[in-house]
XYZ file of C-alpha atoms in Angstrom:
536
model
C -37.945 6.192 -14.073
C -35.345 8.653 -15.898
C -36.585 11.520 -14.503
C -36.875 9.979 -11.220
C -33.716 8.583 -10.673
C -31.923 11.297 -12.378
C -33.373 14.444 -9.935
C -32.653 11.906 -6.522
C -28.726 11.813 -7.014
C -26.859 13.068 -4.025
C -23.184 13.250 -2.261
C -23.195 10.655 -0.049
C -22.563 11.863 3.881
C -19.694 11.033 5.911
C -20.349 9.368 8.534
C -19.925 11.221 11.781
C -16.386 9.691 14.134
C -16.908 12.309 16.616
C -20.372 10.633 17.805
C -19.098 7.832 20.028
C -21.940 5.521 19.049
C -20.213 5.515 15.256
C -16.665 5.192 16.434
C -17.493 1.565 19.090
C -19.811 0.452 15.574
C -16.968 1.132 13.685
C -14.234 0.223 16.361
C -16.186 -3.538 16.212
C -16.034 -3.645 12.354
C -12.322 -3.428 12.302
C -12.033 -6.682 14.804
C -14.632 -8.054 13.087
C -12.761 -7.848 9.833
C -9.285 -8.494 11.350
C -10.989 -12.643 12.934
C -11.254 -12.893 8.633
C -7.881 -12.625 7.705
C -5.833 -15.201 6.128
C -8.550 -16.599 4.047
C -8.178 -17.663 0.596
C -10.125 -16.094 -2.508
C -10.618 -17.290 -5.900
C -10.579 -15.751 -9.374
C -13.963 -14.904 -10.832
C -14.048 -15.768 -14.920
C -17.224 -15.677 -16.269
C -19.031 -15.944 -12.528
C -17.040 -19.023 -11.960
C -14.364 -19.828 -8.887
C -11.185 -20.125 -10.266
C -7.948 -21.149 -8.922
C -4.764 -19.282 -10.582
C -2.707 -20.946 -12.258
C 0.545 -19.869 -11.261
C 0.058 -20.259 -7.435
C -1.102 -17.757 -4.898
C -0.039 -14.415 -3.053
C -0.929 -12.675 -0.269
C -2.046 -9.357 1.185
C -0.210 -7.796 3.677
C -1.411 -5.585 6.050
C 0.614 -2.197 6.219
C 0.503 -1.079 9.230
C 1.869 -4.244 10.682
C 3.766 -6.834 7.948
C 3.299 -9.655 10.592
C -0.913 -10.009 9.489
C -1.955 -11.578 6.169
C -5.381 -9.910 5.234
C -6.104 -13.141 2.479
C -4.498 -15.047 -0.444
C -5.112 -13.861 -3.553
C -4.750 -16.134 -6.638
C -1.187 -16.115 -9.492
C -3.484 -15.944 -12.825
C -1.960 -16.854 -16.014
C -1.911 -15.201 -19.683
C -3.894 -17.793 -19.985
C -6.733 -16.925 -17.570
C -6.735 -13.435 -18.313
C -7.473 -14.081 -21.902
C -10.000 -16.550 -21.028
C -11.472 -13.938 -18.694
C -11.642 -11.332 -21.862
C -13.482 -14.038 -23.721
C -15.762 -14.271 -20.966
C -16.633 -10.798 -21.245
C -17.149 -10.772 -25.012
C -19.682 -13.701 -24.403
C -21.464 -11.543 -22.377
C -20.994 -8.602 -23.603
C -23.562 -10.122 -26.539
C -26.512 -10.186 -24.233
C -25.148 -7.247 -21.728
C -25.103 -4.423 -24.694
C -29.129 -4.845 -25.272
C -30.157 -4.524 -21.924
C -32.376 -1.872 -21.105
C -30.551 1.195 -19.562
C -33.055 1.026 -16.762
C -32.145 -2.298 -15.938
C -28.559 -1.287 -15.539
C -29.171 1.594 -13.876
C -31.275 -0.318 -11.484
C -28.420 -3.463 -10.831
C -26.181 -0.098 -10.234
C -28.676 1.835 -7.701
C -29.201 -1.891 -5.785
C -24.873 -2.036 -5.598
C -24.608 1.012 -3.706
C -27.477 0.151 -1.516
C -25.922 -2.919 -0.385
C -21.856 -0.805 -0.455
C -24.446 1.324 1.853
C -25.627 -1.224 4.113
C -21.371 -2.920 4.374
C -20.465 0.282 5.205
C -18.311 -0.331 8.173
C -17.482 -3.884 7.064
C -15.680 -2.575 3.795
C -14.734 0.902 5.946
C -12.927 -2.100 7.896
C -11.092 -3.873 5.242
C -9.772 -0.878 3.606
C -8.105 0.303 6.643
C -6.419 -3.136 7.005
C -5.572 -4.005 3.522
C -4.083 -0.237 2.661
C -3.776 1.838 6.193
C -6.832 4.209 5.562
C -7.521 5.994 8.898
C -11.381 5.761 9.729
C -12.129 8.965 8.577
C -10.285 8.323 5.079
C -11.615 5.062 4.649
C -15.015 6.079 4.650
C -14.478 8.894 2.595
C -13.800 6.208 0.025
C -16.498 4.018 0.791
C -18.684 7.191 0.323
C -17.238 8.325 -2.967
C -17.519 4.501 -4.298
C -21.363 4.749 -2.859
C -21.707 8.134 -5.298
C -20.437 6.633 -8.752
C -22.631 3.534 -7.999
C -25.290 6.169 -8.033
C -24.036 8.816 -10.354
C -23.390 6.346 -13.614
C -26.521 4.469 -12.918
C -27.877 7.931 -13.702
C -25.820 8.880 -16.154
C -26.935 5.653 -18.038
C -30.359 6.697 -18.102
C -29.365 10.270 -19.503
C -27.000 9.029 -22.582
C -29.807 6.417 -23.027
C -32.044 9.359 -24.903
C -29.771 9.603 -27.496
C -28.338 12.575 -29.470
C -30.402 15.707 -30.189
C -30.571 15.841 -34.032
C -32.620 17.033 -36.895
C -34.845 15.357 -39.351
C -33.729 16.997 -42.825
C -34.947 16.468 -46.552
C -37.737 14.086 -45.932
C -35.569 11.513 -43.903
C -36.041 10.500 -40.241
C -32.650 10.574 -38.422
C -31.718 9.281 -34.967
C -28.053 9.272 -33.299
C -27.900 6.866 -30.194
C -24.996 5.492 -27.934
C -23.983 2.060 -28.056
C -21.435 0.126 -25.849
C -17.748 -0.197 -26.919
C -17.266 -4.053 -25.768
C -15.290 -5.735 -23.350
C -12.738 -4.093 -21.858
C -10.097 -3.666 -18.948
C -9.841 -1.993 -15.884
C -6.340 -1.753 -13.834
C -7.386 0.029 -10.358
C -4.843 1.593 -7.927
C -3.923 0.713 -4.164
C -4.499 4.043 -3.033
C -8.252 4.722 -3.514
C -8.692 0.669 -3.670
C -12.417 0.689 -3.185
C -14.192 3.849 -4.665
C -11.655 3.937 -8.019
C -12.104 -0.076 -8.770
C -15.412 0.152 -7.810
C -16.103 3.492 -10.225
C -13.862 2.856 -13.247
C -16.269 -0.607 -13.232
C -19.330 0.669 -12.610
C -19.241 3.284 -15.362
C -18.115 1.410 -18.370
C -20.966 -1.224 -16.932
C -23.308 1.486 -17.143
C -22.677 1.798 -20.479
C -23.253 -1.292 -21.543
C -19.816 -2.698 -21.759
C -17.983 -5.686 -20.422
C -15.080 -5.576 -17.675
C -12.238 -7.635 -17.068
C -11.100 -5.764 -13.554
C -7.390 -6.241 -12.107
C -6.762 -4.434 -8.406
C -3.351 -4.049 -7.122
C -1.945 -6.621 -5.927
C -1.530 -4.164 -2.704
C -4.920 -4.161 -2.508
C -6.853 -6.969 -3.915
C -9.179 -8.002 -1.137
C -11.156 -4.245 -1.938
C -12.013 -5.202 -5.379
C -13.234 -9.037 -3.917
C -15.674 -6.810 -2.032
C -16.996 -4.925 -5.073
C -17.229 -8.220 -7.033
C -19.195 -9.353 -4.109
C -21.311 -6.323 -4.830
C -21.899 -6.184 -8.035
C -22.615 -10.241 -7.417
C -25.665 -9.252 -4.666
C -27.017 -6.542 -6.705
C -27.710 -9.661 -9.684
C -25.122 -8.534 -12.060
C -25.193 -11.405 -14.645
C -22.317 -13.870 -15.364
C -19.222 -12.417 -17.336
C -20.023 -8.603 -16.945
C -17.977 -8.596 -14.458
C -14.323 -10.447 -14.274
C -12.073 -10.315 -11.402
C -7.990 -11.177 -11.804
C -5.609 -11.027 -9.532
C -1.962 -11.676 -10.583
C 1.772 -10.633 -11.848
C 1.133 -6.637 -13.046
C 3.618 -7.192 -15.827
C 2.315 -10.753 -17.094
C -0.979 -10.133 -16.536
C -1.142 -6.441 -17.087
C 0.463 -6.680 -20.153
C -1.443 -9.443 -21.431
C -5.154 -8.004 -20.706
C -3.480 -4.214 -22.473
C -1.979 -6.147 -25.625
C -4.625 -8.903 -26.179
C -6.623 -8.284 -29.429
C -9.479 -8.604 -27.540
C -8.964 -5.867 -25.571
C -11.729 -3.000 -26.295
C -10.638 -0.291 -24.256
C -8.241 -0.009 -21.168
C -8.939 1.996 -17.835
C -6.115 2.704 -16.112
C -4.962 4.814 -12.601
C -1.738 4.407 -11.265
C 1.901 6.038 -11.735
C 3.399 7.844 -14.812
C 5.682 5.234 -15.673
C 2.763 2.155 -15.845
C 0.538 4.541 -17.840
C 3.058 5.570 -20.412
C 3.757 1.469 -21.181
C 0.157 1.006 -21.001
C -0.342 3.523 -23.745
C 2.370 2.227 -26.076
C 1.506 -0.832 -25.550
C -1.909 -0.306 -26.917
C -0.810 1.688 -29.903
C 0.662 -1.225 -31.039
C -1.840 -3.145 -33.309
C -1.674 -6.964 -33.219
C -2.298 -9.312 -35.926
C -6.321 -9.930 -36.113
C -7.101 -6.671 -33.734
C -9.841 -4.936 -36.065
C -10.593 -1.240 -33.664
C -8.299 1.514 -32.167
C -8.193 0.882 -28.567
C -9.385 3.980 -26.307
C -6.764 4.281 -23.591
C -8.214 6.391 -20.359
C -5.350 7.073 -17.701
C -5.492 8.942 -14.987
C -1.488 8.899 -13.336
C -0.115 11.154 -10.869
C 0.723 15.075 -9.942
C 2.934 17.330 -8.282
C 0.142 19.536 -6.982
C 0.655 22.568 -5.549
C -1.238 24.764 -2.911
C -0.384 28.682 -3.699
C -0.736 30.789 -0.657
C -1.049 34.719 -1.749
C -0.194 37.424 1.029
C -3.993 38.467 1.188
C -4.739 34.897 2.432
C -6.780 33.473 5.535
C -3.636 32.290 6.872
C -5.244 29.805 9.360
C -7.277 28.338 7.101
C -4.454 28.033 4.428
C -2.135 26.147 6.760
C -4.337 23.661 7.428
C -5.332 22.893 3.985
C -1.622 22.709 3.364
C -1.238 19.923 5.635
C -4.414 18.441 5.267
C -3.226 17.987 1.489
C 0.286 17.113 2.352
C -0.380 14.177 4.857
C -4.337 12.916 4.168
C -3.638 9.081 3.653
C 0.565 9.489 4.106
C 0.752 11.610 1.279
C -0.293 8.844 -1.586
C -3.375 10.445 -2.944
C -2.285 11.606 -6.663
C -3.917 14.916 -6.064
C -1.693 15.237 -2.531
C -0.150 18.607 -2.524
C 3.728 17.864 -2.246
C 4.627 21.827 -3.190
C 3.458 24.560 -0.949
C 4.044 27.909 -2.784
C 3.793 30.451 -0.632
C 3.921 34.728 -1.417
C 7.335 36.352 0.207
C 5.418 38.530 2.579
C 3.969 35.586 4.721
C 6.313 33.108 3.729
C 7.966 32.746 6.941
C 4.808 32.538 9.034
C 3.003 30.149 6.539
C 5.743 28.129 7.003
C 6.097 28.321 11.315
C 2.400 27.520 10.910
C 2.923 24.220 8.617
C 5.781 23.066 10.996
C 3.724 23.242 14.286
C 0.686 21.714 12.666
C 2.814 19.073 10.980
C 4.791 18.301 14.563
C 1.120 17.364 16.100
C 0.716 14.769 13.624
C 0.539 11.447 15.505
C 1.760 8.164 13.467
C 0.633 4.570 13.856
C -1.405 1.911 12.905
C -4.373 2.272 11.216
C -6.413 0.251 12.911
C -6.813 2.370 16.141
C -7.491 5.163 13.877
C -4.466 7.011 13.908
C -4.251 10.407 11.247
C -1.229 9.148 9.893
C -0.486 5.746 9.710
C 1.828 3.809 7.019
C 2.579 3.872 3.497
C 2.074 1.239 1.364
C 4.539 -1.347 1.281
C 8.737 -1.192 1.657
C 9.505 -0.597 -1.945
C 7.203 3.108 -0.988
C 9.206 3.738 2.139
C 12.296 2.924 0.003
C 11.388 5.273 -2.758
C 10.022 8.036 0.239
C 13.353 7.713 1.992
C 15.680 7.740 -0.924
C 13.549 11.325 -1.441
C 14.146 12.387 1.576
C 17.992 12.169 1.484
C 17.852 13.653 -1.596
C 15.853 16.735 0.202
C 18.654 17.490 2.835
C 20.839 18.256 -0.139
C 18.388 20.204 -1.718
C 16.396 21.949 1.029
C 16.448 22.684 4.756
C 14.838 19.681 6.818
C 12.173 21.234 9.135
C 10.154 18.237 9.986
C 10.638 14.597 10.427
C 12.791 12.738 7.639
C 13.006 10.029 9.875
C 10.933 6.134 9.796
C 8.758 6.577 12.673
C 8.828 4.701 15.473
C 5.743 2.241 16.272
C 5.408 -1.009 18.334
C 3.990 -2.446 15.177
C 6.331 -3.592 12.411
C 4.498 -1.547 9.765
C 5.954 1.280 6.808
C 5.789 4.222 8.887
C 7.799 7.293 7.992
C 7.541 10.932 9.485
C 5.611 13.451 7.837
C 8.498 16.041 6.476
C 8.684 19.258 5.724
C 11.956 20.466 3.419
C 11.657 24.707 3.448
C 13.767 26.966 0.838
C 13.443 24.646 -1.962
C 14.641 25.979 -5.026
C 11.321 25.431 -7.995
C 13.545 23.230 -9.857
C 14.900 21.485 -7.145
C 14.138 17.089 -7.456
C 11.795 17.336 -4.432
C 9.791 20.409 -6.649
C 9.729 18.202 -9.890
C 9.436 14.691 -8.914
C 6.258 12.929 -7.431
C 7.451 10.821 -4.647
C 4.174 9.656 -3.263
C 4.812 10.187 0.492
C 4.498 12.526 3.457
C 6.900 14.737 1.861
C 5.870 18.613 1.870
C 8.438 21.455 -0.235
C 7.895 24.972 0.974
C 8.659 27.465 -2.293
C 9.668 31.471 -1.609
C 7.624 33.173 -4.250
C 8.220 36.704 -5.380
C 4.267 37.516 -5.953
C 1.355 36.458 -7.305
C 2.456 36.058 -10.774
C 5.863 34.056 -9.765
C 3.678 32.151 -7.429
C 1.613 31.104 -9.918
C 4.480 30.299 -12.514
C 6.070 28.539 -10.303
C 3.042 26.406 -9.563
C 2.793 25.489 -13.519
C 6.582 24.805 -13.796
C 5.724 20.762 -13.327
C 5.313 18.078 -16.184
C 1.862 17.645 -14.467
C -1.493 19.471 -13.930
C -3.536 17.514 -11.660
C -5.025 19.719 -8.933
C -4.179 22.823 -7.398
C -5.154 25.155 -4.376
C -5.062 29.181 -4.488
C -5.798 30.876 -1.385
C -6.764 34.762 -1.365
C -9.251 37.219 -0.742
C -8.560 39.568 -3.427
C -11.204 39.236 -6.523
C -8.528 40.184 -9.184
C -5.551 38.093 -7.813
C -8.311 34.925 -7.616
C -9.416 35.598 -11.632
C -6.175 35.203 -12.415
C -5.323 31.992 -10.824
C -9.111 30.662 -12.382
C -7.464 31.782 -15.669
C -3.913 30.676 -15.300
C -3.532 28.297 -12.954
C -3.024 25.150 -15.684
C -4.506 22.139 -13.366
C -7.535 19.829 -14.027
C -8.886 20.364 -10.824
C -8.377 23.965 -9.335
C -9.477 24.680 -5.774
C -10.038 28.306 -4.366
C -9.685 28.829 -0.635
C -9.359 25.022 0.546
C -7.444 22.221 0.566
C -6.493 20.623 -2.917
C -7.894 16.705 -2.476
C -11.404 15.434 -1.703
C -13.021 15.815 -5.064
C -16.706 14.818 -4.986
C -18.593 12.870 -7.234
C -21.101 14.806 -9.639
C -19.592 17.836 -8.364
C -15.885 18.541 -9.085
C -15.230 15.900 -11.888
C -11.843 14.667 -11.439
C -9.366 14.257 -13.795
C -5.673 16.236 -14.921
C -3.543 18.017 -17.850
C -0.303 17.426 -19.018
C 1.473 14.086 -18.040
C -1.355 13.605 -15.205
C -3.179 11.574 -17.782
C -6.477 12.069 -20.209
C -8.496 13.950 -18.187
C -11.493 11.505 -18.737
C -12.998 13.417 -15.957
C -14.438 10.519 -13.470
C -17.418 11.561 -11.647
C -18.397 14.279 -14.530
C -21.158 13.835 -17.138
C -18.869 13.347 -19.954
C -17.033 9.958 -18.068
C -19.529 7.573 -19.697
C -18.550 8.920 -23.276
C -15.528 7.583 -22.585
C -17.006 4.017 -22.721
C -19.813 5.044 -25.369
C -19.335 5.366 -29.857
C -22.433 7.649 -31.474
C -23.880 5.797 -34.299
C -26.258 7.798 -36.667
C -29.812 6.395 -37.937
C -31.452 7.765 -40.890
C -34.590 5.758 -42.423
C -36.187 7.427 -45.593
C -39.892 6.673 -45.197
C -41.900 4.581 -48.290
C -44.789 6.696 -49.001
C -47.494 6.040 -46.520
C -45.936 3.975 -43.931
C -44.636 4.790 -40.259
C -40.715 4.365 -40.074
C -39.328 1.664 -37.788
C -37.124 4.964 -36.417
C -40.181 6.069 -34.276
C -40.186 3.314 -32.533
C -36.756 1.707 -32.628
C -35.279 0.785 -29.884
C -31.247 -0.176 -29.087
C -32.255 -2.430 -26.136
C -34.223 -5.519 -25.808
């Protein structure tokens, strides 16, 4: 079965918007979906129903605040200690089973995201304003770590190469950390919950998972998921609550293995010192994987395909509003075609339509009012800072949703707010460089090193970008987001986070300790190491 399942792994496909038989299919999803909102869904502790105990909350829809898409249960400290517990109980039986039986409870979950394609395609561009086109994107990528780490299971299941020495038999396997946490963000609400599960499942662990409370209904679906494909009770533990009660609860708590975290700087940073902090009865060093935000850049040399540059730039700038954390908010752009990069940008940015999500609009809302808050507060901060070239206004829409239009500030100084600070919006800073080198400095001037975009043609000027160019995720010649799962492993440098590198074949280390077997034979007999076994 290894070899098997290992040499079948592929990127999932888009699905095609520009045949008219997927658009209507997809078209009916979404009002399929939208007759389902309002409903009410439980907590899931140890693959029982729960109601929370501090009340309820709802879900609003983005794109127009009027629509509820469910109720989402108030958990208390309580609950989400009871819910770690939960996954410590099972964690005893989960650990020993057979990497081919996890791989296979993984392969079966993205058969069946596979087969509620359009259905979860649906709910994600409800619950967070995903155009169709970005929402299945998602869907896809969630589809290829199902796949991936049920693969990836299978390969760290053969152990450690190592070396017999001095008459001893020696093995080094990987065993399971525990139970642990996993704090998913609104912006990639299905694919990120659904991978920063599915690999420390993989593995063998134990997951407590809390979504956003933007965006809870997408990790109900991957419950429901992991639930078809026969995941057993307590592997998998879904919360929904306050993020500082409950957030800082499931980070502190003694029983807390290991935390998985995306989201902002800020969150990250008190995530981390919270788990430095060792309680009273906490007997392991917590691992601490988080992946936070970026102030990516997209360098545009004078040798560049100018076309094609442009519209990665905007591509970048405005794919899902700007809220991607590999979004390029700085475009950095060689003297010599500065001025036409940025006439290019403009007109391409102008085009953009804005509305709700739902009839598949390319830009449609941010998430909530404290974003267009932040966004806006940006933006008046840009006219002091930069010349305004596009938008800076809240769009108008006949739905009473976050809109705001995509903006472009030109002549912004490197060290200018709008260069340094990630605001998380369709907000776009066009940078005069001198050359390549100042291009490329200027690019690395940032507390963060998430992903980055050269464009060029010239061989020389690209090595050096390869070389310098101090991001986690470097692209040469196109657009700076869309990493893919098995192929660009995702993860950045600096204040960006750990770099655990999700979708790469080191991610399940992350969730994996080596421990070394050596069995000195009695004369005569076979050693129990030839045929030892971690799993049942």
């Amino acid at each position: 079965m290894n070899k098997l399942a290992l040499e079948e792994y592929k990127i999932e496909e888009y699905l095609d918007y520009d045949d008219p038989t997927t658009l209507k299919a997809q078209q009916i999803a979404v009002e399929e979906v939208r007759s389902k909102f309002g409903k009410t869904y439980p907590l899931i502790i140890n693959g029982h129903e729960t109601k929370g105990e501090k009340g309820v909350f709802e879900s609003i829809n983005p794109s127009n605040t009027k629509e509820t898409i469910g109720k989402f249960q108030l958990a208390s400290s309580l609950q989400a200690e009871t819910a770690l517990e939960s996954a410590w109980t099972a964690f005893r039986t989960w650990q020993y089973v057979p990497a081919e039986e996890r791989a296979g409870i993984l392969l079966r979950a993205a058969e069946i995201a596979r087969r509620r394609r359009m259905e979860i395609n649906a709910w994600q561009v409800a619950e967070s304003g995903h155009n169709y086109r970005e929402a299945d994107a998602q869907v896809a990528e969630g589809i290829d770590f199902l796949n991936y780490y049920a693969h990836e299971a299978l390969r760290y299941d053969k152990g450690m190469d190592v070396l017999d020495a001095r008459g001893e038999i020696n093995r080094t396997i990987y065993i399971p950390l525990g139970a642990g946490v996993s704090i998913s963000p609104w912006n990639f609400p299905f694919a990120i919950a659904a991978g920063m599960a599915a690999g420390p499942i993989a593995a063998g662990n134990t997951i407590v998972a809390k979504p956003s409370p933007d965006t809870p209904m997408m990790c109900w679906l991957v419950h429901e998921i992991f639930r078809e494909a026969g995941l057993p009770e307590g592997v998998f533990n879904f919360i929904t609550g306050d993020n500082e009660e409950i957030g800082d609860t499931l980070t502190g708590s003694t029983k807390t293995r290991f935390i998985n975290f995306t989201g902002s700087l800020a969150v990250g940073q008190h995530i981390s010192q919270i788990a430095a902090e060792p309680q009273n009865g906490q007997n392991f060093v917590k691992r601490v994987f988080v992946e936070l935000g970026g102030k990516n850049a997209i360098v545009v040399d004078a040798d560049a395909d100018l076309e094609a540059a442009s519209t990665a730039i905007v591509q970048s700038a405005y794919g899902y509003q700007g809220q991607k954390c590999s979004a390029c908010s700085r475009a950095i752009i060689v003297d010599e075609v500065y001025d036409v990069i940025a006439e290019m940008v403009a007109a391409k940015t102008k085009s953009l339509q804005v509305g709700n999500a739902k009839d598949n609009i390319i830009v449609g809302p941010v998430i909530n009012q404290k974003a267009v808050d932040k966004t806006m507060s940006y933006i008046e901060i840009g006219k002091g800072e930069g010349k305004l070239v596009v938008g800076g206004r809240k769009a108008e829409s006949p739905d009473p949703g976050h809109y705001i239009e995509p903006t472009i500030f030109s002549e912004v100084d490197p060290d200018a707010r709008i260069a340094q600070e990630e605001i998380f919006g369709p907000v776009l800073s066009l940078i005069r460089a001198k050359d390549t080198d100042n291009a490329i400095q200027i690019a690395n001037n940032t507390r963060y090193g998430l992903t980055g975009g050269y464009f060029s043609s010239d061989p020389g000027n690209i090595d050096k970008a390869l070389r310098e160019f101090h991001v986690g995720n470097l692209y040469i010649n196109r657009k700076c987001t869309g990493a893919l799962v098995g192929a660009q492993p995702f993860g950045g440098f600096n204040l960006s986070g750990t770099d655990s590198k999700a979708g790469g074949r080191d991610y399940l280390m992350c969730f994996l300790q080596a421990k070394s077997l050596t069995e000195k034979p009695l004369e005569g007999d076979k050693t129990v190491l030839e045929r030892f076994r971690y799993g049942k």
